Amino acid sequence: MVFFINMPKAKEKKEKKEKVVNGFYKGYDVEWLKKNPDHPDFGLLKEIEEK
Amino acid sequence: MGKASQYISALKMGHKIYPEDIAGMVGLPSVGNIFYVDPANGSDSLNAGKNHNRSLATVAGAYSKLTADQDDIVILAAESSTGRTAETAVVTWAKRRTHILGNGPRRKMNLRNGLGTDSTLTGQTSTAIFSVTATNCSFTNMSFATFQDNNILVSVQADYNTFTNVHFQGIGHATAGDDANARSLVISAAGENEFYDCTIGIDTVARGGAANASFEATGSCPRNKFYGCEFPMYADGAEPTWVKADTGNCFERYLLFESCLFTNATLGSATTITAGMDLSATGNGQVYFINSRWYGATDLTNTVTDLINDSPVFDTNDQGLMGVHANS
Protein backbone atom coordinates (compact mmCIF):
# COMPACT_ATOMS: atom_id res chain seq x y z
CA MET A 1 0.00 0.00 0.00
CA VAL A 2 1.30 3.45 -0.85
CA PHE A 3 0.62 6.42 1.36
CA PHE A 4 0.86 9.95 0.18
CA ILE A 5 1.74 12.25 2.98
CA ASN A 6 1.61 16.03 2.76
CA MET A 7 1.07 16.03 -0.99
CA PRO A 8 1.02 19.64 -2.13
CA LYS A 9 -2.31 20.75 -3.45
CA ALA A 10 -2.42 21.83 -7.06
CA LYS A 11 -2.06 25.58 -7.19
CA GLU A 12 -5.26 27.27 -8.04
CA LYS A 13 -4.95 30.07 -10.53
CA LYS A 14 -5.40 33.40 -8.84
CA GLU A 15 -8.86 34.64 -9.69
CA LYS A 16 -9.06 38.22 -10.83
CA LYS A 17 -11.43 40.50 -9.00
CA GLU A 18 -14.92 40.07 -10.37
CA LYS A 19 -16.15 43.60 -9.83
CA VAL A 20 -15.62 46.69 -11.89
CA VAL A 21 -12.83 48.40 -9.95
CA ASN A 22 -11.73 51.81 -11.11
CA GLY A 23 -13.09 51.13 -14.56
CA PHE A 24 -11.35 47.77 -14.90
CA TYR A 25 -13.08 44.38 -14.99
CA LYS A 26 -11.09 41.14 -15.05
CA GLY A 27 -8.04 42.98 -16.32
CA TYR A 28 -9.76 45.12 -18.97
CA ASP A 29 -10.60 48.81 -19.16
CA VAL A 30 -14.36 48.56 -19.62
CA GLU A 31 -14.68 51.68 -21.76
CA TRP A 32 -11.89 50.42 -24.02
CA LEU A 33 -13.52 47.00 -24.30
CA LYS A 34 -16.75 48.65 -25.44
CA LYS A 35 -14.85 50.15 -28.35
CA ASN A 36 -13.27 46.82 -29.31
CA PRO A 37 -16.08 44.45 -30.26
CA ASP A 38 -13.55 42.24 -32.04
CA HIS A 39 -11.81 41.48 -28.75
CA PRO A 40 -12.26 37.82 -27.71
CA ASP A 41 -13.39 38.91 -24.24
CA PHE A 42 -15.90 41.47 -25.49
CA GLY A 43 -18.56 39.19 -23.98
CA LEU A 44 -17.46 40.25 -20.50
CA LEU A 45 -19.55 43.38 -20.98
CA LYS A 46 -22.62 41.17 -20.89
CA GLU A 47 -21.44 39.70 -17.57
CA ILE A 48 -21.17 43.20 -16.14
CA GLU A 49 -24.66 44.08 -17.34
CA GLU A 50 -26.10 40.98 -15.72
CA LYS A 51 -24.61 41.81 -12.32
CA MET B 1 -9.56 73.31 -68.28
CA GLY B 2 -8.52 70.24 -70.24
CA LYS B 3 -7.80 66.78 -68.98
CA ALA B 4 -4.31 65.28 -68.95
CA SER B 5 -5.62 62.43 -71.08
CA GLN B 6 -6.31 64.88 -73.90
CA TYR B 7 -2.67 65.87 -74.09
CA ILE B 8 -0.63 62.89 -72.91
CA SER B 9 -0.48 60.29 -75.66
CA ALA B 10 -0.06 57.30 -73.37
CA LEU B 11 -3.14 58.25 -71.41
CA LYS B 12 -5.07 58.88 -74.60
CA MET B 13 -4.32 55.27 -75.56
CA GLY B 14 -5.71 53.99 -72.27
CA HIS B 15 -2.58 53.61 -70.19
CA LYS B 16 -2.87 54.50 -66.53
CA ILE B 17 -0.54 56.29 -64.16
CA TYR B 18 0.06 54.10 -61.16
CA PRO B 19 1.21 55.43 -57.80
CA GLU B 20 4.63 53.87 -58.30
CA ASP B 21 5.02 56.05 -61.40
CA ILE B 22 4.89 59.18 -59.29
CA ALA B 23 8.18 59.44 -57.48
CA GLY B 24 8.03 60.54 -53.89
CA MET B 25 4.33 60.18 -53.25
CA VAL B 26 4.86 57.67 -50.47
CA GLY B 27 7.89 59.30 -48.98
CA LEU B 28 10.53 57.49 -51.01
CA PRO B 29 12.00 59.16 -54.08
CA SER B 30 12.08 55.83 -55.91
CA VAL B 31 9.68 52.95 -55.38
CA GLY B 32 9.16 49.54 -56.92
CA ASN B 33 5.66 48.05 -56.96
CA ILE B 34 2.84 49.12 -54.69
CA PHE B 35 0.25 46.73 -53.27
CA TYR B 36 -2.89 47.85 -51.48
CA VAL B 37 -4.46 46.20 -48.43
CA ASP B 38 -8.00 46.95 -47.30
CA PRO B 39 -9.04 44.68 -44.42
CA ALA B 40 -12.73 45.50 -44.89
CA ASN B 41 -13.24 45.06 -48.62
CA GLY B 42 -10.08 43.42 -49.93
CA SER B 43 -9.57 39.79 -50.92
CA ASP B 44 -6.35 37.78 -51.03
CA SER B 45 -7.87 35.18 -53.33
CA LEU B 46 -9.69 37.40 -55.81
CA ASN B 47 -7.54 40.50 -56.09
CA ALA B 48 -4.01 41.31 -57.20
CA GLY B 49 -3.75 44.37 -54.97
CA LYS B 50 -2.44 46.69 -57.66
CA ASN B 51 -5.01 49.37 -57.01
CA HIS B 52 -7.28 50.26 -54.13
CA ASN B 53 -10.42 48.94 -55.79
CA ARG B 54 -8.75 45.54 -56.05
CA SER B 55 -7.11 45.49 -52.63
CA LEU B 56 -5.76 42.50 -50.79
CA ALA B 57 -7.14 41.68 -47.35
CA THR B 58 -4.07 40.87 -45.26
CA VAL B 59 -0.47 41.88 -44.82
CA ALA B 60 0.48 38.23 -45.38
CA GLY B 61 -1.32 38.33 -48.73
CA ALA B 62 0.54 41.47 -49.77
CA TYR B 63 3.87 40.22 -48.48
CA SER B 64 3.69 37.20 -50.78
CA LYS B 65 3.66 39.55 -53.78
CA LEU B 66 6.67 41.63 -52.76
CA THR B 67 10.12 41.38 -54.29
CA ALA B 68 13.16 42.14 -52.17
CA ASP B 69 15.59 44.95 -52.95
CA GLN B 70 13.37 47.06 -55.19
CA ASP B 71 11.58 49.08 -52.52
CA ASP B 72 8.17 47.49 -52.99
CA ILE B 73 5.58 49.01 -50.70
CA VAL B 74 2.43 47.74 -49.01
CA ILE B 75 -0.10 50.50 -48.44
CA LEU B 76 -2.66 49.84 -45.72
CA ALA B 77 -5.69 51.82 -46.85
CA ALA B 78 -8.56 50.59 -44.74
CA GLU B 79 -12.29 51.22 -45.04
CA SER B 80 -13.27 50.04 -41.58
CA SER B 81 -13.28 51.46 -38.07
CA THR B 82 -10.17 49.82 -36.64
CA GLY B 83 -8.49 49.48 -40.02
CA ARG B 84 -6.70 46.38 -38.81
CA THR B 85 -6.22 43.21 -40.80
CA ALA B 86 -7.21 39.81 -39.44
CA GLU B 87 -4.06 37.76 -40.01
CA THR B 88 -4.69 34.05 -39.61
CA ALA B 89 -1.01 33.08 -39.25
CA VAL B 90 2.13 34.71 -37.95
CA VAL B 91 3.94 36.85 -40.51
CA THR B 92 7.69 36.76 -41.15
CA TRP B 93 8.96 39.82 -42.99
CA ALA B 94 12.08 38.48 -44.69
CA LYS B 95 12.47 40.56 -47.86
CA ARG B 96 15.09 43.27 -47.69
CA ARG B 97 14.11 46.84 -48.63
CA THR B 98 10.37 46.30 -48.48
CA HIS B 99 8.05 48.62 -46.61
CA ILE B 100 4.59 49.10 -45.08
CA LEU B 101 2.86 52.47 -45.02
CA GLY B 102 -0.48 53.23 -43.38
CA ASN B 103 -2.68 55.56 -45.38
CA GLY B 104 -3.75 57.81 -42.54
CA PRO B 105 -2.75 60.90 -40.64
CA ARG B 106 0.54 60.95 -38.76
CA ARG B 107 -0.25 59.74 -35.23
CA LYS B 108 1.55 58.14 -32.35
CA MET B 109 -1.22 56.06 -30.81
CA ASN B 110 -3.99 53.77 -32.07
CA LEU B 111 -3.44 54.40 -35.75
CA ARG B 112 -6.43 53.23 -37.73
CA ASN B 113 -4.52 51.25 -40.33
CA GLY B 114 -2.68 48.23 -39.11
CA LEU B 115 -1.88 44.57 -38.76
CA GLY B 116 -4.24 42.71 -36.42
CA THR B 117 -4.93 39.09 -35.64
CA ASP B 118 -7.94 36.93 -36.43
CA SER B 119 -9.66 35.32 -33.44
CA THR B 120 -8.18 31.98 -34.55
CA LEU B 121 -4.62 33.24 -34.23
CA THR B 122 -4.16 32.68 -30.53
CA GLY B 123 -1.97 30.73 -28.12
CA GLN B 124 1.38 31.82 -29.58
CA THR B 125 3.72 31.45 -26.63
CA SER B 126 7.16 32.07 -28.11
CA THR B 127 6.75 33.01 -31.79
CA ALA B 128 6.01 36.64 -32.51
CA ILE B 129 2.94 37.62 -34.49
CA PHE B 130 5.17 39.73 -36.76
CA SER B 131 8.88 38.96 -37.11
CA VAL B 132 11.25 41.16 -39.09
CA THR B 133 14.19 39.11 -40.34
CA ALA B 134 15.27 41.38 -43.19
CA THR B 135 17.30 44.58 -43.10
CA ASN B 136 16.59 48.04 -44.53
CA CYS B 137 12.81 47.89 -44.13
CA SER B 138 10.52 50.62 -42.91
CA PHE B 139 7.13 50.59 -41.17
CA THR B 140 5.31 53.87 -41.04
CA ASN B 141 2.00 55.26 -39.80
CA MET B 142 0.49 51.96 -38.71
CA SER B 143 -0.35 49.81 -35.73
CA PHE B 144 0.58 46.24 -34.90
CA ALA B 145 -2.02 44.71 -32.60
CA THR B 146 -3.08 41.46 -31.03
CA PHE B 147 -5.96 41.20 -28.59
CA GLN B 148 -5.84 37.41 -28.51
CA ASP B 149 -3.79 35.44 -25.99
CA ASN B 150 -0.43 35.78 -27.75
CA ASN B 151 2.75 36.56 -25.88
CA ILE B 152 4.96 38.40 -28.36
CA LEU B 153 3.66 40.95 -30.82
CA VAL B 154 6.67 42.11 -32.86
CA SER B 155 10.17 40.65 -32.95
CA VAL B 156 12.91 42.51 -34.80
CA GLN B 157 15.71 40.11 -35.66
CA ALA B 158 17.65 42.11 -38.24
CA ASP B 159 19.53 45.40 -38.45
CA TYR B 160 18.82 48.82 -39.94
CA ASN B 161 15.02 48.86 -39.77
CA THR B 162 13.02 52.02 -39.09
CA PHE B 163 9.66 52.37 -37.38
CA THR B 164 7.97 55.76 -37.56
CA ASN B 165 4.60 56.56 -35.97
CA VAL B 166 3.93 52.93 -35.13
CA HIS B 167 1.83 51.73 -32.19
CA PHE B 168 2.83 48.31 -30.89
CA GLN B 169 -0.46 47.26 -29.27
CA GLY B 170 0.77 44.11 -27.60
CA ILE B 171 -0.21 42.25 -24.41
CA GLY B 172 -3.84 42.97 -25.33
CA HIS B 173 -5.36 39.97 -23.57
CA ALA B 174 -5.67 39.52 -19.80
CA THR B 175 -4.08 36.06 -19.93
CA ALA B 176 -1.03 37.40 -21.75
CA GLY B 177 -0.95 40.24 -19.23
CA ASP B 178 -0.28 37.66 -16.53
CA ASP B 179 2.39 35.81 -18.53
CA ALA B 180 6.09 36.40 -17.85
CA ASN B 181 6.94 35.93 -21.53
CA ALA B 182 4.60 38.63 -22.86
CA ARG B 183 6.20 41.48 -24.86
CA SER B 184 4.93 44.18 -27.18
CA LEU B 185 8.30 44.52 -28.86
CA VAL B 186 11.46 42.41 -28.85
CA ILE B 187 14.77 43.18 -30.49
CA SER B 188 16.67 39.95 -30.74
CA ALA B 189 20.35 39.95 -31.72
CA ALA B 190 19.85 42.97 -33.94
CA GLY B 191 21.28 46.45 -33.97
CA GLU B 192 20.86 49.96 -35.31
CA ASN B 193 17.09 49.82 -35.45
CA GLU B 194 15.40 53.18 -34.98
CA PHE B 195 11.99 54.07 -33.57
CA TYR B 196 10.55 57.55 -34.06
CA ASP B 197 7.39 58.78 -32.33
CA CYS B 198 6.15 55.28 -31.60
CA THR B 199 4.04 53.88 -28.75
CA ILE B 200 5.11 50.58 -27.20
CA GLY B 201 2.32 48.91 -25.21
CA ILE B 202 -1.18 49.79 -24.05
CA ASP B 203 -2.76 50.79 -20.74
CA THR B 204 -6.22 49.32 -21.24
CA VAL B 205 -5.39 45.71 -20.39
CA ALA B 206 -3.88 45.11 -16.95
CA ARG B 207 -0.51 43.41 -16.52
CA GLY B 208 0.79 41.81 -13.35
CA GLY B 209 1.57 38.68 -11.41
CA ALA B 210 4.51 38.01 -13.72
CA ALA B 211 7.55 39.98 -14.87
CA ASN B 212 6.60 40.66 -18.46
CA ALA B 213 7.98 43.63 -20.39
CA SER B 214 6.77 46.21 -22.89
CA PHE B 215 10.11 46.01 -24.70
CA GLU B 216 12.96 43.51 -24.49
CA ALA B 217 16.41 43.55 -26.01
CA THR B 218 18.07 40.16 -25.97
CA GLY B 219 21.26 38.83 -27.51
CA SER B 220 23.81 41.20 -29.00
CA CYS B 221 21.89 44.41 -29.77
CA PRO B 222 24.11 47.41 -30.48
CA ARG B 223 22.95 51.00 -30.99
CA ASN B 224 19.18 50.68 -31.00
CA LYS B 225 17.43 54.02 -30.60
CA PHE B 226 14.06 55.33 -29.47
CA TYR B 227 13.17 58.96 -30.10
CA GLY B 228 9.98 60.58 -28.79
CA CYS B 229 8.39 57.24 -27.89
CA GLU B 230 5.80 56.44 -25.23
CA PHE B 231 5.62 53.31 -23.08
CA PRO B 232 2.17 53.21 -21.42
CA MET B 233 1.21 50.52 -18.92
CA TYR B 234 -1.58 49.62 -16.48
CA ALA B 235 -0.10 47.27 -13.90
CA ASP B 236 -2.13 45.23 -11.44
CA GLY B 237 1.00 43.69 -9.94
CA ALA B 238 4.47 45.03 -9.13
CA GLU B 239 6.40 42.71 -11.46
CA PRO B 240 6.10 44.07 -15.04
CA THR B 241 8.69 46.39 -16.56
CA TRP B 242 8.78 48.82 -19.44
CA VAL B 243 12.23 47.63 -20.50
CA LYS B 244 13.95 44.29 -20.07
CA ALA B 245 17.58 44.22 -21.15
CA ASP B 246 19.14 41.81 -18.75
CA THR B 247 21.44 39.62 -20.79
CA GLY B 248 25.08 40.18 -21.71
CA ASN B 249 25.65 42.49 -24.72
CA CYS B 250 21.95 43.37 -25.01
CA PHE B 251 22.79 47.05 -24.98
CA GLU B 252 26.19 46.67 -26.61
CA ARG B 253 27.80 50.08 -27.29
CA TYR B 254 24.58 51.81 -26.28
CA LEU B 255 20.78 51.79 -26.15
CA LEU B 256 19.18 55.21 -26.42
CA PHE B 257 15.88 56.59 -25.13
CA GLU B 258 15.57 60.27 -26.01
CA SER B 259 12.51 62.39 -25.15
CA CYS B 260 10.56 59.28 -24.17
CA LEU B 261 7.73 58.82 -21.68
CA PHE B 262 7.45 55.75 -19.46
CA THR B 263 4.15 55.75 -17.62
CA ASN B 264 2.17 53.39 -15.43
CA ALA B 265 -1.32 54.67 -14.58
CA THR B 266 -0.86 54.65 -10.80
CA LEU B 267 -2.84 57.87 -10.40
CA GLY B 268 -5.61 55.95 -12.15
CA SER B 269 -5.38 53.13 -9.60
CA ALA B 270 -2.77 50.94 -11.26
CA THR B 271 -0.24 49.18 -9.01
CA THR B 272 3.21 50.72 -8.64
CA ILE B 273 5.81 48.52 -10.30
CA THR B 274 9.06 47.72 -8.51
CA ALA B 275 11.45 48.77 -11.26
CA GLY B 276 10.77 50.27 -14.67
CA MET B 277 13.81 48.69 -16.28
CA ASP B 278 15.38 45.30 -15.70
CA LEU B 279 18.95 45.95 -16.83
CA SER B 280 22.02 43.75 -16.96
CA ALA B 281 25.14 44.78 -15.14
CA THR B 282 27.07 43.26 -18.06
CA GLY B 283 25.19 44.74 -20.99
CA ASN B 284 28.52 45.82 -22.47
CA GLY B 285 27.39 49.37 -23.13
CA GLN B 286 25.42 52.29 -21.80
CA VAL B 287 21.69 52.84 -21.57
CA TYR B 288 21.12 56.54 -22.25
CA PHE B 289 17.98 58.03 -20.74
CA ILE B 290 17.94 61.54 -22.16
CA ASN B 291 15.27 64.19 -21.58
CA SER B 292 12.82 61.44 -20.64
CA ARG B 293 10.28 61.07 -17.85
CA TRP B 294 8.92 58.09 -15.95
CA TYR B 295 6.10 57.62 -13.45
CA GLY B 296 4.49 54.71 -11.63
CA ALA B 297 7.57 52.73 -10.56
CA THR B 298 9.41 52.68 -7.26
CA ASP B 299 12.75 52.79 -9.08
CA LEU B 300 13.53 53.48 -12.69
CA THR B 301 15.92 50.52 -12.83
CA ASN B 302 17.05 47.56 -10.78
CA THR B 303 20.70 48.42 -11.42
CA VAL B 304 22.21 51.80 -12.20
CA THR B 305 25.59 50.42 -13.24
CA ASP B 306 25.21 51.23 -16.93
CA LEU B 307 22.41 53.77 -16.91
CA ILE B 308 23.35 57.27 -18.02
CA ASN B 309 20.53 59.53 -16.99
CA ASP B 310 19.89 63.24 -17.16
CA SER B 311 16.51 63.12 -15.45
CA PRO B 312 16.12 63.96 -11.77
CA VAL B 313 15.44 61.11 -9.34
CA PHE B 314 15.77 57.68 -10.83
CA ASP B 315 16.16 55.57 -7.72
CA THR B 316 14.63 55.76 -4.26
CA ASN B 317 18.15 55.57 -2.89
CA ASP B 318 18.82 58.98 -4.38
CA GLN B 319 16.60 60.50 -1.74
CA GLY B 320 15.14 62.94 -4.21
CA LEU B 321 18.48 64.27 -5.40
CA MET B 322 19.72 64.44 -8.95
CA GLY B 323 21.13 61.07 -9.96
CA VAL B 324 24.46 61.44 -11.74
CA HIS B 325 26.37 58.46 -13.05
CA ALA B 326 29.82 57.95 -11.63
CA ASN B 327 31.44 58.16 -15.06
CA SER B 328 29.52 61.16 -16.33
PDB file of C-alpha atoms in Angstrom, chain B residues 44-162:
ATOM      1  CA  ASP B  44      -6.348  37.784 -51.026  1.00  0.00           C
ATOM      2  CA  SER B  45      -7.873  35.178 -53.329  1.00  0.00           C
ATOM      3  CA  LEU B  46      -9.694  37.396 -55.813  1.00  0.00           C
ATOM      4  CA  ASN B  47      -7.537  40.503 -56.088  1.00  0.00           C
ATOM      5  CA  ALA B  48      -4.015  41.314 -57.201  1.00  0.00           C
ATOM      6  CA  GLY B  49      -3.755  44.372 -54.968  1.00  0.00           C
ATOM      7  CA  LYS B  50      -2.440  46.688 -57.663  1.00  0.00           C
ATOM      8  CA  ASN B  51      -5.009  49.368 -57.010  1.00  0.00           C
ATOM      9  CA  HIS B  52      -7.281  50.256 -54.133  1.00  0.00           C
ATOM     10  CA  ASN B  53     -10.419  48.939 -55.789  1.00  0.00           C
ATOM     11  CA  ARG B  54      -8.752  45.544 -56.052  1.00  0.00           C
ATOM     12  CA  SER B  55      -7.109  45.490 -52.628  1.00  0.00           C
ATOM     13  CA  LEU B  56      -5.757  42.498 -50.791  1.00  0.00           C
ATOM     14  CA  ALA B  57      -7.141  41.682 -47.345  1.00  0.00           C
ATOM     15  CA  THR B  58      -4.074  40.874 -45.260  1.00  0.00           C
ATOM     16  CA  VAL B  59      -0.473  41.878 -44.825  1.00  0.00           C
ATOM     17  CA  ALA B  60       0.478  38.230 -45.380  1.00  0.00           C
ATOM     18  CA  GLY B  61      -1.316  38.327 -48.735  1.00  0.00           C
ATOM     19  CA  ALA B  62       0.536  41.466 -49.766  1.00  0.00           C
ATOM     20  CA  TYR B  63       3.871  40.224 -48.476  1.00  0.00           C
ATOM     21  CA  SER B  64       3.690  37.200 -50.779  1.00  0.00           C
ATOM     22  CA  LYS B  65       3.662  39.553 -53.778  1.00  0.00           C
ATOM     23  CA  LEU B  66       6.672  41.633 -52.758  1.00  0.00           C
ATOM     24  CA  THR B  67      10.117  41.381 -54.286  1.00  0.00           C
ATOM     25  CA  ALA B  68      13.158  42.140 -52.169  1.00  0.00           C
ATOM     26  CA  ASP B  69      15.587  44.950 -52.952  1.00  0.00           C
ATOM     27  CA  GLN B  70      13.373  47.060 -55.192  1.00  0.00           C
ATOM     28  CA  ASP B  71      11.576  49.084 -52.521  1.00  0.00           C
ATOM     29  CA  ASP B  72       8.170  47.489 -52.991  1.00  0.00           C
ATOM     30  CA  ILE B  73       5.577  49.015 -50.700  1.00  0.00           C
ATOM     31  CA  VAL B  74       2.433  47.745 -49.014  1.00  0.00           C
ATOM     32  CA  ILE B  75      -0.104  50.499 -48.444  1.00  0.00           C
ATOM     33  CA  LEU B  76      -2.658  49.842 -45.719  1.00  0.00           C
ATOM     34  CA  ALA B  77      -5.687  51.821 -46.850  1.00  0.00           C
ATOM     35  CA  ALA B  78      -8.564  50.586 -44.737  1.00  0.00           C
ATOM     36  CA  GLU B  79     -12.287  51.218 -45.045  1.00  0.00           C
ATOM     37  CA  SER B  80     -13.266  50.035 -41.581  1.00  0.00           C
ATOM     38  CA  SER B  81     -13.277  51.456 -38.072  1.00  0.00           C
ATOM     39  CA  THR B  82     -10.171  49.821 -36.644  1.00  0.00           C
ATOM     40  CA  GLY B  83      -8.486  49.482 -40.020  1.00  0.00           C
ATOM     41  CA  ARG B  84      -6.704  46.385 -38.808  1.00  0.00           C
ATOM     42  CA  THR B  85      -6.224  43.213 -40.804  1.00  0.00           C
ATOM     43  CA  ALA B  86      -7.211  39.805 -39.437  1.00  0.00           C
ATOM     44  CA  GLU B  87      -4.064  37.760 -40.008  1.00  0.00           C
ATOM     45  CA  THR B  88      -4.686  34.048 -39.608  1.00  0.00           C
ATOM     46  CA  ALA B  89      -1.010  33.084 -39.246  1.00  0.00           C
ATOM     47  CA  VAL B  90       2.134  34.714 -37.947  1.00  0.00           C
ATOM     48  CA  VAL B  91       3.943  36.847 -40.514  1.00  0.00           C
ATOM     49  CA  THR B  92       7.688  36.760 -41.151  1.00  0.00           C
ATOM     50  CA  TRP B  93       8.963  39.823 -42.993  1.00  0.00           C
ATOM     51  CA  ALA B  94      12.083  38.476 -44.693  1.00  0.00           C
ATOM     52  CA  LYS B  95      12.471  40.555 -47.865  1.00  0.00           C
ATOM     53  CA  ARG B  96      15.094  43.270 -47.694  1.00  0.00           C
ATOM     54  CA  ARG B  97      14.111  46.843 -48.631  1.00  0.00           C
ATOM     55  CA  THR B  98      10.367  46.301 -48.483  1.00  0.00           C
ATOM     56  CA  HIS B  99       8.048  48.620 -46.613  1.00  0.00           C
ATOM     57  CA  ILE B 100       4.589  49.098 -45.080  1.00  0.00           C
ATOM     58  CA  LEU B 101       2.859  52.466 -45.019  1.00  0.00           C
ATOM     59  CA  GLY B 102      -0.482  53.227 -43.377  1.00  0.00           C
ATOM     60  CA  ASN B 103      -2.684  55.563 -45.376  1.00  0.00           C
ATOM     61  CA  GLY B 104      -3.751  57.809 -42.537  1.00  0.00           C
ATOM     62  CA  PRO B 105      -2.748  60.897 -40.638  1.00  0.00           C
ATOM     63  CA  ARG B 106       0.536  60.953 -38.763  1.00  0.00           C
ATOM     64  CA  ARG B 107      -0.248  59.739 -35.231  1.00  0.00           C
ATOM     65  CA  LYS B 108       1.553  58.144 -32.347  1.00  0.00           C
ATOM     66  CA  MET B 109      -1.223  56.060 -30.805  1.00  0.00           C
ATOM     67  CA  ASN B 110      -3.987  53.767 -32.069  1.00  0.00           C
ATOM     68  CA  LEU B 111      -3.438  54.401 -35.752  1.00  0.00           C
ATOM     69  CA  ARG B 112      -6.433  53.231 -37.726  1.00  0.00           C
ATOM     70  CA  ASN B 113      -4.520  51.248 -40.327  1.00  0.00           C
ATOM     71  CA  GLY B 114      -2.677  48.225 -39.109  1.00  0.00           C
ATOM     72  CA  LEU B 115      -1.879  44.571 -38.764  1.00  0.00           C
ATOM     73  CA  GLY B 116      -4.241  42.710 -36.423  1.00  0.00           C
ATOM     74  CA  THR B 117      -4.928  39.088 -35.639  1.00  0.00           C
ATOM     75  CA  ASP B 118      -7.936  36.933 -36.428  1.00  0.00           C
ATOM     76  CA  SER B 119      -9.655  35.322 -33.444  1.00  0.00           C
ATOM     77  CA  THR B 120      -8.181  31.977 -34.553  1.00  0.00           C
ATOM     78  CA  LEU B 121      -4.615  33.239 -34.232  1.00  0.00           C
ATOM     79  CA  THR B 122      -4.161  32.679 -30.527  1.00  0.00           C
ATOM     80  CA  GLY B 123      -1.969  30.726 -28.118  1.00  0.00           C
ATOM     81  CA  GLN B 124       1.379  31.823 -29.585  1.00  0.00           C
ATOM     82  CA  THR B 125       3.716  31.445 -26.631  1.00  0.00           C
ATOM     83  CA  SER B 126       7.156  32.074 -28.113  1.00  0.00           C
ATOM     84  CA  THR B 127       6.750  33.005 -31.791  1.00  0.00           C
ATOM     85  CA  ALA B 128       6.007  36.641 -32.514  1.00  0.00           C
ATOM     86  CA  ILE B 129       2.939  37.621 -34.495  1.00  0.00           C
ATOM     87  CA  PHE B 130       5.174  39.735 -36.756  1.00  0.00           C
ATOM     88  CA  SER B 131       8.885  38.962 -37.114  1.00  0.00           C
ATOM     89  CA  VAL B 132      11.245  41.163 -39.087  1.00  0.00           C
ATOM     90  CA  THR B 133      14.186  39.108 -40.337  1.00  0.00           C
ATOM     91  CA  ALA B 134      15.267  41.380 -43.190  1.00  0.00           C
ATOM     92  CA  THR B 135      17.299  44.577 -43.102  1.00  0.00           C
ATOM     93  CA  ASN B 136      16.589  48.043 -44.530  1.00  0.00           C
ATOM     94  CA  CYS B 137      12.809  47.886 -44.129  1.00  0.00           C
ATOM     95  CA  SER B 138      10.515  50.624 -42.907  1.00  0.00           C
ATOM     96  CA  PHE B 139       7.134  50.590 -41.170  1.00  0.00           C
ATOM     97  CA  THR B 140       5.310  53.872 -41.040  1.00  0.00           C
ATOM     98  CA  ASN B 141       1.999  55.259 -39.799  1.00  0.00           C
ATOM     99  CA  MET B 142       0.495  51.961 -38.713  1.00  0.00           C
ATOM    100  CA  SER B 143      -0.346  49.806 -35.733  1.00  0.00           C
ATOM    101  CA  PHE B 144       0.578  46.238 -34.898  1.00  0.00           C
ATOM    102  CA  ALA B 145      -2.023  44.708 -32.600  1.00  0.00           C
ATOM    103  CA  THR B 146      -3.077  41.460 -31.030  1.00  0.00           C
ATOM    104  CA  PHE B 147      -5.959  41.195 -28.588  1.00  0.00           C
ATOM    105  CA  GLN B 148      -5.840  37.414 -28.513  1.00  0.00           C
ATOM    106  CA  ASP B 149      -3.792  35.443 -25.994  1.00  0.00           C
ATOM    107  CA  ASN B 150      -0.427  35.783 -27.754  1.00  0.00           C
ATOM    108  CA  ASN B 151       2.755  36.558 -25.876  1.00  0.00           C
ATOM    109  CA  ILE B 152       4.961  38.403 -28.360  1.00  0.00           C
ATOM    110  CA  LEU B 153       3.656  40.955 -30.821  1.00  0.00           C
ATOM    111  CA  VAL B 154       6.667  42.114 -32.864  1.00  0.00           C
ATOM    112  CA  SER B 155      10.171  40.648 -32.952  1.00  0.00           C
ATOM    113  CA  VAL B 156      12.914  42.513 -34.797  1.00  0.00           C
ATOM    114  CA  GLN B 157      15.705  40.108 -35.658  1.00  0.00           C
ATOM    115  CA  ALA B 158      17.649  42.109 -38.242  1.00  0.00           C
ATOM    116  CA  ASP B 159      19.534  45.397 -38.449  1.00  0.00           C
ATOM    117  CA  TYR B 160      18.818  48.818 -39.945  1.00  0.00           C
ATOM    118  CA  ASN B 161      15.024  48.864 -39.772  1.00  0.00           C
ATOM    119  CA  THR B 162      13.023  52.015 -39.091  1.00  0.00           C
TER     120      THR B 162
END
